[in-house]
JSON list of C-alpha atoms in Angstrom, two decimals:
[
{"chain": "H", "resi": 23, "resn": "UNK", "atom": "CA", "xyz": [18.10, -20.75, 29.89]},
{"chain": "H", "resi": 24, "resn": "UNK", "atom": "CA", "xyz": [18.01, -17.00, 30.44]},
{"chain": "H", "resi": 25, "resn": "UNK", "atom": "CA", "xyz": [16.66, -14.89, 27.12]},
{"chain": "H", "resi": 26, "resn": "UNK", "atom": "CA", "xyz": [15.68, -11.48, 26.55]},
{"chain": "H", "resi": 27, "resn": "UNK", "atom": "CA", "xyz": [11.93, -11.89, 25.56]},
{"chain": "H", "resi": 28, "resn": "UNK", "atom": "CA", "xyz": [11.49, -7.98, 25.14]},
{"chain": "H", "resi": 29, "resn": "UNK", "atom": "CA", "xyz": [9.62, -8.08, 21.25]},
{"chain": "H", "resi": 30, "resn": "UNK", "atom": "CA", "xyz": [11.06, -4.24, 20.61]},
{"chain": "H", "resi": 31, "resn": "UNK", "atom": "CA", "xyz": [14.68, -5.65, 21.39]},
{"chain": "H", "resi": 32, "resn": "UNK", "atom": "CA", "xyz": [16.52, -5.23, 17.42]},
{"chain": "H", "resi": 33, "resn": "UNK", "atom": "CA", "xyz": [18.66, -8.39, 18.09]},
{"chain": "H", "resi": 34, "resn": "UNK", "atom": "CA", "xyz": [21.95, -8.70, 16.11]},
{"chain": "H", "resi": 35, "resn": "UNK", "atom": "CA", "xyz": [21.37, -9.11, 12.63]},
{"chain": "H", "resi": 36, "resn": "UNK", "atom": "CA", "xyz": [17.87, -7.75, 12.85]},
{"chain": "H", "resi": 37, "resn": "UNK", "atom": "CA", "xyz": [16.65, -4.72, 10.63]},
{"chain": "H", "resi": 38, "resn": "UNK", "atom": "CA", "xyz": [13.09, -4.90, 12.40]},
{"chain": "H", "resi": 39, "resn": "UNK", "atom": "CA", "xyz": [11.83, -6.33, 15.74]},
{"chain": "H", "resi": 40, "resn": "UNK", "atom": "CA", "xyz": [9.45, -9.20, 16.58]},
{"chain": "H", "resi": 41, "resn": "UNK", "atom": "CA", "xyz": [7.14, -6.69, 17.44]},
{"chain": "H", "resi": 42, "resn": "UNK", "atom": "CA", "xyz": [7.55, -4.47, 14.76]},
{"chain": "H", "resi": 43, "resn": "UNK", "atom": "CA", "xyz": [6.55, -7.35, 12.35]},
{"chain": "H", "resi": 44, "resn": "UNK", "atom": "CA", "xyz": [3.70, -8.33, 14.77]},
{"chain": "H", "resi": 45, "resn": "UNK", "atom": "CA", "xyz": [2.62, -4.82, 14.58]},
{"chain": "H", "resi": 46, "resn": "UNK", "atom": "CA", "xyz": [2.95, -4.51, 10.57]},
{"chain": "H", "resi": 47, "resn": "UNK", "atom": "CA", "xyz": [1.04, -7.82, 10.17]},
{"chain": "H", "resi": 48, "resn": "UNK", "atom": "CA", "xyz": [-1.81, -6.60, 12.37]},
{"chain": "H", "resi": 49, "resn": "UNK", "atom": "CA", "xyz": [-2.19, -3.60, 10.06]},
{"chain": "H", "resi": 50, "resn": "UNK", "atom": "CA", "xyz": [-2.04, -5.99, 6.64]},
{"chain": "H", "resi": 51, "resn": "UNK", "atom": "CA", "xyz": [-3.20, -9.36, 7.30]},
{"chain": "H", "resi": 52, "resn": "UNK", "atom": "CA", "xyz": [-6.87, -9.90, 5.63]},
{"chain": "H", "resi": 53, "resn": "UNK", "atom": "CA", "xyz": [-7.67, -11.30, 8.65]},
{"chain": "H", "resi": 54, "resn": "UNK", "atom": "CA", "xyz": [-5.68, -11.01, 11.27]},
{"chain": "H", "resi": 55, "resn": "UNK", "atom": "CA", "xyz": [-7.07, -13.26, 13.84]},
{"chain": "H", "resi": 56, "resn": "UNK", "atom": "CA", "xyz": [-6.76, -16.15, 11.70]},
{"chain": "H", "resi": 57, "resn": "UNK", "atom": "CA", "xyz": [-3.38, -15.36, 10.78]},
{"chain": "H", "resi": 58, "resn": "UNK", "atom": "CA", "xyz": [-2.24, -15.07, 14.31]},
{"chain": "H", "resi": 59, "resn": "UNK", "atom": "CA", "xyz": [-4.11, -17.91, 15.00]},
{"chain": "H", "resi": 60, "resn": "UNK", "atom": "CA", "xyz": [-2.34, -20.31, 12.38]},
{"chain": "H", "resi": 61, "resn": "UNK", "atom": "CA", "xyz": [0.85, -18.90, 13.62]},
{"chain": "H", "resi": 62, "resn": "UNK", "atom": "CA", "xyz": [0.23, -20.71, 17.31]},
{"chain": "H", "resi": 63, "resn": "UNK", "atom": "CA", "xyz": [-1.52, -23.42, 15.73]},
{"chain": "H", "resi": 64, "resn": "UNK", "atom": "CA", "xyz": [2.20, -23.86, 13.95]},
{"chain": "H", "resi": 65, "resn": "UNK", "atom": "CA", "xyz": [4.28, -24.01, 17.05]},
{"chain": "H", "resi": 66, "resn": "UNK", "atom": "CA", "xyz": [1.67, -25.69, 18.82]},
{"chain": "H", "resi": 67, "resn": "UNK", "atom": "CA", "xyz": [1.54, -28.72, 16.29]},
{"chain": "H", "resi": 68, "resn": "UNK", "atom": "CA", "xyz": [5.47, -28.54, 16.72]},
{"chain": "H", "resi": 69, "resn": "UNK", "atom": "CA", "xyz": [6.33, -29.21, 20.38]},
{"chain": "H", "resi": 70, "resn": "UNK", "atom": "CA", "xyz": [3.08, -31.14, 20.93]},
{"chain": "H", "resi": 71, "resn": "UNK", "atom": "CA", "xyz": [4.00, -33.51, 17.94]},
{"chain": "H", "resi": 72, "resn": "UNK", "atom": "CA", "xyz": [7.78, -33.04, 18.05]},
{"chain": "H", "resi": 73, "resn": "UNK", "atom": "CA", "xyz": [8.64, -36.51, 16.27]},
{"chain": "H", "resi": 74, "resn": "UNK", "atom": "CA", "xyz": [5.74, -35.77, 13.72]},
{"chain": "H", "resi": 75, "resn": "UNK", "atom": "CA", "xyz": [7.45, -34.81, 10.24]},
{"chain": "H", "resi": 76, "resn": "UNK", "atom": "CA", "xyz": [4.77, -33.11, 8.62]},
{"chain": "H", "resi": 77, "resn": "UNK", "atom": "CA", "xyz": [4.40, -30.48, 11.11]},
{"chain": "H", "resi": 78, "resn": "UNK", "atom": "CA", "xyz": [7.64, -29.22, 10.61]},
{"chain": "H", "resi": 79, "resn": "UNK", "atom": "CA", "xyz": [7.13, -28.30, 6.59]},
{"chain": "H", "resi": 80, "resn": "UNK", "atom": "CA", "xyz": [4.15, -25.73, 5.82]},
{"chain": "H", "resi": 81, "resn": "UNK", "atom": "CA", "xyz": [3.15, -26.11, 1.82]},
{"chain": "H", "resi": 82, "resn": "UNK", "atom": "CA", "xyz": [3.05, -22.81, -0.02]},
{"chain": "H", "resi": 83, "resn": "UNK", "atom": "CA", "xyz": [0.30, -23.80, -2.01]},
{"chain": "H", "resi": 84, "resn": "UNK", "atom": "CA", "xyz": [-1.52, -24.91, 1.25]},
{"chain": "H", "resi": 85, "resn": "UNK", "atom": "CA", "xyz": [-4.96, -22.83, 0.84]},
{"chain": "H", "resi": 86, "resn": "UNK", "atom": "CA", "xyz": [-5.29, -21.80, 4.49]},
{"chain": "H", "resi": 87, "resn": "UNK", "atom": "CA", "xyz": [-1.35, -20.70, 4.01]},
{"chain": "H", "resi": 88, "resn": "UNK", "atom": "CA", "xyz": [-2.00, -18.83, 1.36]},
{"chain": "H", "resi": 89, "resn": "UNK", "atom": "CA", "xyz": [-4.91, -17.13, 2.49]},
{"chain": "H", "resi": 90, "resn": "UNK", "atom": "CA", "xyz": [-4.01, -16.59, 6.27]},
{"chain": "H", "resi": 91, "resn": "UNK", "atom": "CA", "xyz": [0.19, -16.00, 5.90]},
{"chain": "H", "resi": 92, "resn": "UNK", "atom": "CA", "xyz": [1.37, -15.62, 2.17]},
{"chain": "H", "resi": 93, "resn": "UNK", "atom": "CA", "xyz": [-0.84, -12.45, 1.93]},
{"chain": "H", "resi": 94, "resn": "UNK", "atom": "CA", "xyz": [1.60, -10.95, 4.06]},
{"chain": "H", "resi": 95, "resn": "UNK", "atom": "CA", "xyz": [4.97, -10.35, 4.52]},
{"chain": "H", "resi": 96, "resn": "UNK", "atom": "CA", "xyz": [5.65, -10.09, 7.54]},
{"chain": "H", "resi": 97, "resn": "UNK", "atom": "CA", "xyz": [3.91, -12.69, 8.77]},
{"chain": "H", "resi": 98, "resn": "UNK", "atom": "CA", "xyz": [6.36, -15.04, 6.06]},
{"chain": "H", "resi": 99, "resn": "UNK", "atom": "CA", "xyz": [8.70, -13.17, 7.95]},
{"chain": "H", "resi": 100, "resn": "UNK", "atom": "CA", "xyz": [7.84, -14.19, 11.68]},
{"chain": "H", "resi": 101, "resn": "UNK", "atom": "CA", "xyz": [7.75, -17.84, 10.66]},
{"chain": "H", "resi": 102, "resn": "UNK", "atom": "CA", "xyz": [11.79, -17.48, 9.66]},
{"chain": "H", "resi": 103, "resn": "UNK", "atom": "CA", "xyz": [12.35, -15.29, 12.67]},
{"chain": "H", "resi": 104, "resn": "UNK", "atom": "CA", "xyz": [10.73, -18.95, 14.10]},
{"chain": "H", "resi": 105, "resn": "UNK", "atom": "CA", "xyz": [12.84, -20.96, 12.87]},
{"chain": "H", "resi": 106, "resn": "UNK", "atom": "CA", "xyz": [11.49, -21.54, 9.37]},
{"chain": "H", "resi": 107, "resn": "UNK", "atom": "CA", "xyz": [13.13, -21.89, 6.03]},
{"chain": "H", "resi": 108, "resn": "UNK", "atom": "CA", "xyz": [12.20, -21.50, 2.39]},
{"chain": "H", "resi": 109, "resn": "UNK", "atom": "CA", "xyz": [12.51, -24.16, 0.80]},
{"chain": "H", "resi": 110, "resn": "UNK", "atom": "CA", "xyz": [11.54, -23.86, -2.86]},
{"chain": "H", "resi": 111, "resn": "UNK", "atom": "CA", "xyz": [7.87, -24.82, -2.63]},
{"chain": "H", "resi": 112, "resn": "UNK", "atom": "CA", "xyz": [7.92, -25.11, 1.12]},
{"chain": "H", "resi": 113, "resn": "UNK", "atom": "CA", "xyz": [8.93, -23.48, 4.38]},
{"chain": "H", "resi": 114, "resn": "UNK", "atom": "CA", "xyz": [10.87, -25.99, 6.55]},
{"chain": "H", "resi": 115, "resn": "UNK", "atom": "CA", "xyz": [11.57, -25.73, 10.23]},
{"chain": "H", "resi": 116, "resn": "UNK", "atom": "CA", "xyz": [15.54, -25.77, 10.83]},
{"chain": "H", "resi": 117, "resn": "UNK", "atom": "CA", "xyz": [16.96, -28.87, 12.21]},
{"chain": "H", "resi": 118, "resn": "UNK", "atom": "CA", "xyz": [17.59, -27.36, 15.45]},
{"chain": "H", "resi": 119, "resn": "UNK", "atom": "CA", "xyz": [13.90, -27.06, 15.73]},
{"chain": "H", "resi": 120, "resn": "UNK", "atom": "CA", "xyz": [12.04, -23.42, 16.73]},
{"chain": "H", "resi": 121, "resn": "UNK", "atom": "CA", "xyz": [14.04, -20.39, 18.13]},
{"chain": "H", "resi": 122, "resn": "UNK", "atom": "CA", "xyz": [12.80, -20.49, 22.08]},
{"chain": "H", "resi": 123, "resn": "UNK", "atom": "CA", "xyz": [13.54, -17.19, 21.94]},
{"chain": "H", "resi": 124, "resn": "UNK", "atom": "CA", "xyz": [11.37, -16.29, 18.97]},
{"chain": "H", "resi": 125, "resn": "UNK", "atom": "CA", "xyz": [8.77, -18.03, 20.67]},
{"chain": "H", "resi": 126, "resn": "UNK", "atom": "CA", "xyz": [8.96, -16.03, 23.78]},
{"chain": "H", "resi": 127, "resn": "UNK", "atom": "CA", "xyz": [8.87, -13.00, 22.12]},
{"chain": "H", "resi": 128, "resn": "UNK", "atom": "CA", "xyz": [5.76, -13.47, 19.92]},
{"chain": "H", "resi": 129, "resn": "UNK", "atom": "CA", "xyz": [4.25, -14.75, 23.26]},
{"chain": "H", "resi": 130, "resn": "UNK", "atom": "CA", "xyz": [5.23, -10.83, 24.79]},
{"chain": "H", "resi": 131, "resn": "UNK", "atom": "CA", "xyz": [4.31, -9.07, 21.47]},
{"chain": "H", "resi": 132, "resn": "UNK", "atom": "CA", "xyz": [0.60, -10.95, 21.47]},
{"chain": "H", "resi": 133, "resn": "UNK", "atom": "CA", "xyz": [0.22, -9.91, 25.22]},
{"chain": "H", "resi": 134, "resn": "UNK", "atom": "CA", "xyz": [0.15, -6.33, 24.02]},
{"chain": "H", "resi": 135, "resn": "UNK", "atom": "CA", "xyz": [-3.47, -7.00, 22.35]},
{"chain": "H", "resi": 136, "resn": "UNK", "atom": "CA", "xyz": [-6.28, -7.71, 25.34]},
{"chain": "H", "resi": 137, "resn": "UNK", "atom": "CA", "xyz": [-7.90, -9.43, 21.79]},
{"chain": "H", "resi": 138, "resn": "UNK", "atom": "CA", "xyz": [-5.11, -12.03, 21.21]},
{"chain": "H", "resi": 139, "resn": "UNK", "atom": "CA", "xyz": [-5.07, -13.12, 25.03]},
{"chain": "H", "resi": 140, "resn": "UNK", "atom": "CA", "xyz": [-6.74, -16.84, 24.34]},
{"chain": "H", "resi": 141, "resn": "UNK", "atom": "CA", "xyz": [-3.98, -17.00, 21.77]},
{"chain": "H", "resi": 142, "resn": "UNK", "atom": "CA", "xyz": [-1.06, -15.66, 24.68]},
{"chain": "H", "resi": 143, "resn": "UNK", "atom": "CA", "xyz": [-2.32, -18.23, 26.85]},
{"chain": "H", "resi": 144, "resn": "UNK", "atom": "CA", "xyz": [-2.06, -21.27, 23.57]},
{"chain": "H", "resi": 145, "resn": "UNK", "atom": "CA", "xyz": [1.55, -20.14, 23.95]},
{"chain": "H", "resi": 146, "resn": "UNK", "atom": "CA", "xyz": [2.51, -21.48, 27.13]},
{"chain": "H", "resi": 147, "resn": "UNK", "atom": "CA", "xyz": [2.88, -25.03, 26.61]},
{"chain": "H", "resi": 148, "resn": "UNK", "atom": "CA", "xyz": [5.07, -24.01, 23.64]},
{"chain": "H", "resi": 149, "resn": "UNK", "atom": "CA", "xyz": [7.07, -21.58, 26.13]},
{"chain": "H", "resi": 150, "resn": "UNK", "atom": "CA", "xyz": [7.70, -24.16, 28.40]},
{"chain": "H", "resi": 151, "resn": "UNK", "atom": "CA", "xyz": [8.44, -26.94, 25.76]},
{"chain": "H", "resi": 152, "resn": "UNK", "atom": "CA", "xyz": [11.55, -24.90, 24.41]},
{"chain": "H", "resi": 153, "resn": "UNK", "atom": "CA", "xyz": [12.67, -24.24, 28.29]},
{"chain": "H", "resi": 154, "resn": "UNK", "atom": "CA", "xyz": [11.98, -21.07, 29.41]},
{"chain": "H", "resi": 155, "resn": "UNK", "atom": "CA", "xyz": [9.93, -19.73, 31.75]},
{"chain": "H", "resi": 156, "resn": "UNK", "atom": "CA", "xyz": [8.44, -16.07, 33.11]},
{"chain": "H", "resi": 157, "resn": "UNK", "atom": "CA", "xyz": [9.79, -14.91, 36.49]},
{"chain": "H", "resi": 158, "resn": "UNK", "atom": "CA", "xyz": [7.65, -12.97, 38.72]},
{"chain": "H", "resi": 159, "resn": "UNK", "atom": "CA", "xyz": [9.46, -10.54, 41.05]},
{"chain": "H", "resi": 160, "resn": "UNK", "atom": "CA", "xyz": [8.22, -13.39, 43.74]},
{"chain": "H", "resi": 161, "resn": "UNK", "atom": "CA", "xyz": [10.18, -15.87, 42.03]},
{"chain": "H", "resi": 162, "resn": "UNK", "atom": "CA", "xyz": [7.58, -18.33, 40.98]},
{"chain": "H", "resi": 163, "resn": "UNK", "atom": "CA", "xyz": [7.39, -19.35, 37.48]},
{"chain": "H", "resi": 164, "resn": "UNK", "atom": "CA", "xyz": [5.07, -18.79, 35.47]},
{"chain": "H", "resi": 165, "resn": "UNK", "atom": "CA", "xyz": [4.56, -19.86, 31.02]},
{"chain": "H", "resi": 166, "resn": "UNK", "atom": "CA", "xyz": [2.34, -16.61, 30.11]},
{"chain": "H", "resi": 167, "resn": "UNK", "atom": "CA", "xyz": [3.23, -12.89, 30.57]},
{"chain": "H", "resi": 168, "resn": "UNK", "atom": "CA", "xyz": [2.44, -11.73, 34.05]},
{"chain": "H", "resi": 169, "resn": "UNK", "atom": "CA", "xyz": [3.22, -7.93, 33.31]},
{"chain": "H", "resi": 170, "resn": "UNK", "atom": "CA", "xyz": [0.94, -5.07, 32.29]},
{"chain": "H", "resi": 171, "resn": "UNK", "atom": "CA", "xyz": [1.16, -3.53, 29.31]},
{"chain": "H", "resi": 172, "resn": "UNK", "atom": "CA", "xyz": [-0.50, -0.27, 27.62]},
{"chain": "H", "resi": 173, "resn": "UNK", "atom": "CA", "xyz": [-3.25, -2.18, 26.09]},
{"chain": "H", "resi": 174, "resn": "UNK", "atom": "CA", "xyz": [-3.17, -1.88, 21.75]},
{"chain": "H", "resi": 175, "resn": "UNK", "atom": "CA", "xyz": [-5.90, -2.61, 19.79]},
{"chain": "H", "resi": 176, "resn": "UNK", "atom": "CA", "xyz": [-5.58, -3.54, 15.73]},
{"chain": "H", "resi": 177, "resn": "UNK", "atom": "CA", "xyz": [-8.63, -1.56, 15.31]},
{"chain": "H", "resi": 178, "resn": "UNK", "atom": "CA", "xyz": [-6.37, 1.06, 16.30]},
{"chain": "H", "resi": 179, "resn": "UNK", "atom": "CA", "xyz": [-3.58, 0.11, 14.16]},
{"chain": "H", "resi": 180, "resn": "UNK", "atom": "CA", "xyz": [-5.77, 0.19, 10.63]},
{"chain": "H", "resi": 181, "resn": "UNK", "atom": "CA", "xyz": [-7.73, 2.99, 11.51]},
{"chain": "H", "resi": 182, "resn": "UNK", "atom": "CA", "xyz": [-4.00, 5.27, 11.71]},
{"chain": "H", "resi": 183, "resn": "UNK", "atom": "CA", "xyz": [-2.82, 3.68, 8.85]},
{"chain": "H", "resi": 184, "resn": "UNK", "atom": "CA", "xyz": [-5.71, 4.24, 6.61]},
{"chain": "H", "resi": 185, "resn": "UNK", "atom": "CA", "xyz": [-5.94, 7.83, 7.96]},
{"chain": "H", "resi": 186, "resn": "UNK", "atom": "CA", "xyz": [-1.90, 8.07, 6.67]},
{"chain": "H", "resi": 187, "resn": "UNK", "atom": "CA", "xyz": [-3.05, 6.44, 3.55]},
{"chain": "H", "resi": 188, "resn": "UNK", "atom": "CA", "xyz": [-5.68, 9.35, 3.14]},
{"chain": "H", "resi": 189, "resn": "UNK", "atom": "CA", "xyz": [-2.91, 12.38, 4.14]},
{"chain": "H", "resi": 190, "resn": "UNK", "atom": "CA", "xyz": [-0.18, 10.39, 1.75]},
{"chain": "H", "resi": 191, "resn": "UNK", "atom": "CA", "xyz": [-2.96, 10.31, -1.09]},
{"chain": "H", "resi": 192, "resn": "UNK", "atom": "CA", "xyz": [-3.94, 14.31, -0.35]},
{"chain": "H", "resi": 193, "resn": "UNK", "atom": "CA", "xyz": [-0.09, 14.94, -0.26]},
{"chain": "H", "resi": 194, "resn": "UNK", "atom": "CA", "xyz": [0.86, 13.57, -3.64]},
{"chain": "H", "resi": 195, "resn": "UNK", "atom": "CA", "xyz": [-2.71, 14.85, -4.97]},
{"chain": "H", "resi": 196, "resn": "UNK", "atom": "CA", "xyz": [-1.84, 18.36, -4.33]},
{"chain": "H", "resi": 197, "resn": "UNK", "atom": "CA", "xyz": [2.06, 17.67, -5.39]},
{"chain": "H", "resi": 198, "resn": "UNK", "atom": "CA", "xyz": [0.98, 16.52, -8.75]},
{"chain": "H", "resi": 199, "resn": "UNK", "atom": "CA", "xyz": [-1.05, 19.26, -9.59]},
{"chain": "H", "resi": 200, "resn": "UNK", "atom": "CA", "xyz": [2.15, 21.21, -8.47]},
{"chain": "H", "resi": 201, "resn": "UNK", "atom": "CA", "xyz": [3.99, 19.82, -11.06]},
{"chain": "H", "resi": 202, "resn": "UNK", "atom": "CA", "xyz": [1.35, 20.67, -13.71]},
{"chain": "H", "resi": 203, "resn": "UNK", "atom": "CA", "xyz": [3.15, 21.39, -17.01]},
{"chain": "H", "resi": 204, "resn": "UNK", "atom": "CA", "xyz": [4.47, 24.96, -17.43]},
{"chain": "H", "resi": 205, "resn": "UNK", "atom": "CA", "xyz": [5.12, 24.80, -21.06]},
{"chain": "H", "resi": 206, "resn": "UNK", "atom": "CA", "xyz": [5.42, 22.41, -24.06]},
{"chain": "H", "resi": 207, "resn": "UNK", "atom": "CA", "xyz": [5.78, 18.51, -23.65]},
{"chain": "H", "resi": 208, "resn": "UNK", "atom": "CA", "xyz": [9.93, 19.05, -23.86]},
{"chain": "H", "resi": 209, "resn": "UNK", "atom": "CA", "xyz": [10.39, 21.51, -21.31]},
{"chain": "H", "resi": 210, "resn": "UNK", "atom": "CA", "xyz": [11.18, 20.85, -17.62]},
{"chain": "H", "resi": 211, "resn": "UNK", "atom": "CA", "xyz": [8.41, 19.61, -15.82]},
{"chain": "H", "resi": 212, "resn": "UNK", "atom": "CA", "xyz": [6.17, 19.04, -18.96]},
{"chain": "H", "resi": 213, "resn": "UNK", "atom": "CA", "xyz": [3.86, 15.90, -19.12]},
{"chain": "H", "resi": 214, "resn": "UNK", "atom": "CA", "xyz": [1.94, 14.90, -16.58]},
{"chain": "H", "resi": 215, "resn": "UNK", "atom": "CA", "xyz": [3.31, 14.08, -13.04]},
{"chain": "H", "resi": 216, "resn": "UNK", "atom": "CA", "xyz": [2.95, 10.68, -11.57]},
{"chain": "H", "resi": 217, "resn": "UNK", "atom": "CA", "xyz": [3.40, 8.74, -8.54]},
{"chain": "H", "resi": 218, "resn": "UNK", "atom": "CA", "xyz": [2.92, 5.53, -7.75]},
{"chain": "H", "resi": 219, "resn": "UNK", "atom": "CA", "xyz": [0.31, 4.96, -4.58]},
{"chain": "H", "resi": 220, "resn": "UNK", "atom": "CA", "xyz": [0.66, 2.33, -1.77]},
{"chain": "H", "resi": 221, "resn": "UNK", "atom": "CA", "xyz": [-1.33, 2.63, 1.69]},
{"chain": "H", "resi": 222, "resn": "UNK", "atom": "CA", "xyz": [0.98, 2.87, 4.68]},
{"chain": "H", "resi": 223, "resn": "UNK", "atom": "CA", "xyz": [0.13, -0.39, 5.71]},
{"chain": "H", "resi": 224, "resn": "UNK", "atom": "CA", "xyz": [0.95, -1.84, 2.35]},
{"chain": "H", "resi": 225, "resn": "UNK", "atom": "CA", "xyz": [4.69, 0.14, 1.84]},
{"chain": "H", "resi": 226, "resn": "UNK", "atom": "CA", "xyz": [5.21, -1.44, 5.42]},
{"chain": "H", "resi": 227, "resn": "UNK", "atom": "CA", "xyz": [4.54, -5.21, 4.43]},
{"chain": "H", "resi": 228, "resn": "UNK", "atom": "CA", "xyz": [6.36, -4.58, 0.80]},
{"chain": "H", "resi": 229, "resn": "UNK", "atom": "CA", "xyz": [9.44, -3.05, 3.12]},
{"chain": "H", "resi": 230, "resn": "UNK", "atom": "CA", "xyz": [9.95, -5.91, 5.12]},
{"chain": "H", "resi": 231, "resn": "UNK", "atom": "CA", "xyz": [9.28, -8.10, 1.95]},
{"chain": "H", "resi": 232, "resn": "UNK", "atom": "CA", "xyz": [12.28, -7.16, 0.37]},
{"chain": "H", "resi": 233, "resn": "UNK", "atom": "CA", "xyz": [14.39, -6.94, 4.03]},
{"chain": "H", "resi": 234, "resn": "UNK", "atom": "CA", "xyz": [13.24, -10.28, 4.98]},
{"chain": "H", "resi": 235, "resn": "UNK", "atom": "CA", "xyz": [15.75, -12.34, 2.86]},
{"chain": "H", "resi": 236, "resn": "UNK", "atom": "CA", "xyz": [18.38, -9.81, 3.50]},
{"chain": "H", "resi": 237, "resn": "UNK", "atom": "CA", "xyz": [17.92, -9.85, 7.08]},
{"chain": "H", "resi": 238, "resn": "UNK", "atom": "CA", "xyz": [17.46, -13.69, 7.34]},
{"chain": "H", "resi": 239, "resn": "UNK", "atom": "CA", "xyz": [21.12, -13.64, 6.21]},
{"chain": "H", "resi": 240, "resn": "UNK", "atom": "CA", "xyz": [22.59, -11.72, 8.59]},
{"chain": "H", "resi": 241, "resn": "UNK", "atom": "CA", "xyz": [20.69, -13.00, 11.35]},
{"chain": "H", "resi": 242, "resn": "UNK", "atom": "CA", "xyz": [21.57, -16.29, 10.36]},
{"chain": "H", "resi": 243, "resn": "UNK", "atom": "CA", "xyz": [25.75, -15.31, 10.33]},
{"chain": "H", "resi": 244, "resn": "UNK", "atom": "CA", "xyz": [24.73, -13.15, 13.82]},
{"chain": "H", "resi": 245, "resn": "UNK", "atom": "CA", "xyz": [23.64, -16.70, 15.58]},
{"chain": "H", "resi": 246, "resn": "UNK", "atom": "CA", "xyz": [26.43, -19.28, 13.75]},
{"chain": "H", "resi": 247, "resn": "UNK", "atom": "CA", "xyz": [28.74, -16.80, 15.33]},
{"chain": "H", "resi": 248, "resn": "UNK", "atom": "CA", "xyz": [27.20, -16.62, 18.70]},
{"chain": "H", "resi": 249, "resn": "UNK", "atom": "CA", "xyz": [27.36, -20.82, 18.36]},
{"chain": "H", "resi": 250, "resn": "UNK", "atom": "CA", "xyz": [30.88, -20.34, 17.67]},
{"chain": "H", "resi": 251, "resn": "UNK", "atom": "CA", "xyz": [31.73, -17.78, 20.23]},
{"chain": "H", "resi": 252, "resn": "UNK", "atom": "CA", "xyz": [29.82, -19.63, 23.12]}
]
């Protein structure tokens, strides 16, 4: 099986990328390496346990869900991009099991953090469970990502999007007092001026929030039609 495992790739159907969400979950998470970290633990459990029921259904009122993945949207969002579905009061893996793709690309996006590498190299039984495999230019094989990368840090991540946070804040400070009344309460621009405040971080996980059922659709009608097609 040949994929594209490239996390930035927008595949059909897609309003935001694997690593996109990877990215915007690093930035919102309350703590990010246990929410990574549950999110292997997930696939792991999965092909290690393949015949195992209650691996493939995650609880919504499961504490360590709530606290490590329902915090954050897209991190809800990279378990359907998995191969997850909601269920009413659960999240159940499709019948056709995890997207090997999906898997993959997690696998790449992770391997952009030097801090997630125990959690890269977790992934490659799971890579090689679904049937795929990292070429080297050599041509030997290989279940974790060979390739250098520009190293990213989530440090780095939270410490830009709180610094946005603080220039959005400023911005609609100084636009408010812009907007200070002129004249009586019925007059244009009279009353006070509001807006409503969200971090950065916190408009990104409330974006792909209301996306993800959107884009689950399409990107469900994108792959029956690729089934059909092939």
């Amino acid at each position: 099986m040949v994929v594209n495992a490239d996390p930035h790739l927008r595949v059909q159907g897609a309003t935001v990328t694997t690593g996109d969400l990877v990215e915007s979950a690093a930035m919102t998470a309350p703590d990010v390496g246990q929410t990574f970290g549950l999110l292997v633990r997930i696939i792991r459990n999965i092909v290690d346990y393949p015949h195992d029921p209650k691996f493939q259904e995650l609880r919504k009122s499961n504490a360590t869900f709530v606290e490590a993945l329902a915090q954050s949207a897209p991190c809800t969002q990279l378990l359907r991009r998995l191969g997850f579905r909601e269920q009413g009061e659960v999240f159940r893996l499709q019948p056709s099991g995890l997207r090997p793709s999906e898997v993959a690309r997690l696998q790449a996006a992770l391997h952009e953090f030097p801090e997630f590498s125990a959690l890269v190299r977790d992934l490659g039984p799971a890579v090689k469970a679904v049937g795929l495999n990292w070429s080297e230019p050599n041509g030997t094989s290989t279940f974790i990502p060979f390739y250098e990368v520009i190293p990213r840090r989530t440090s780095d991540l939270r410490a830009a999007a709180e610094e946005e946070d603080a220039e959005l804040q400023e911005a609609l400070r100084l636009s408010s007092q812009g907007a200070a009344p002129c004249g009586g309460g019925g007059s244009r621009g009279g009353g006070s001026s509001s807006h409503p405040k969200m971090s950065a971080a916190a408009a990104a996980s409330e974006s792909f929030g209301t996306l993800g059922g959107a884009e689950d659709a399409d990107l469900q009608e994108a792959l029956r039609l690729s089934l059909v097609n092939t």
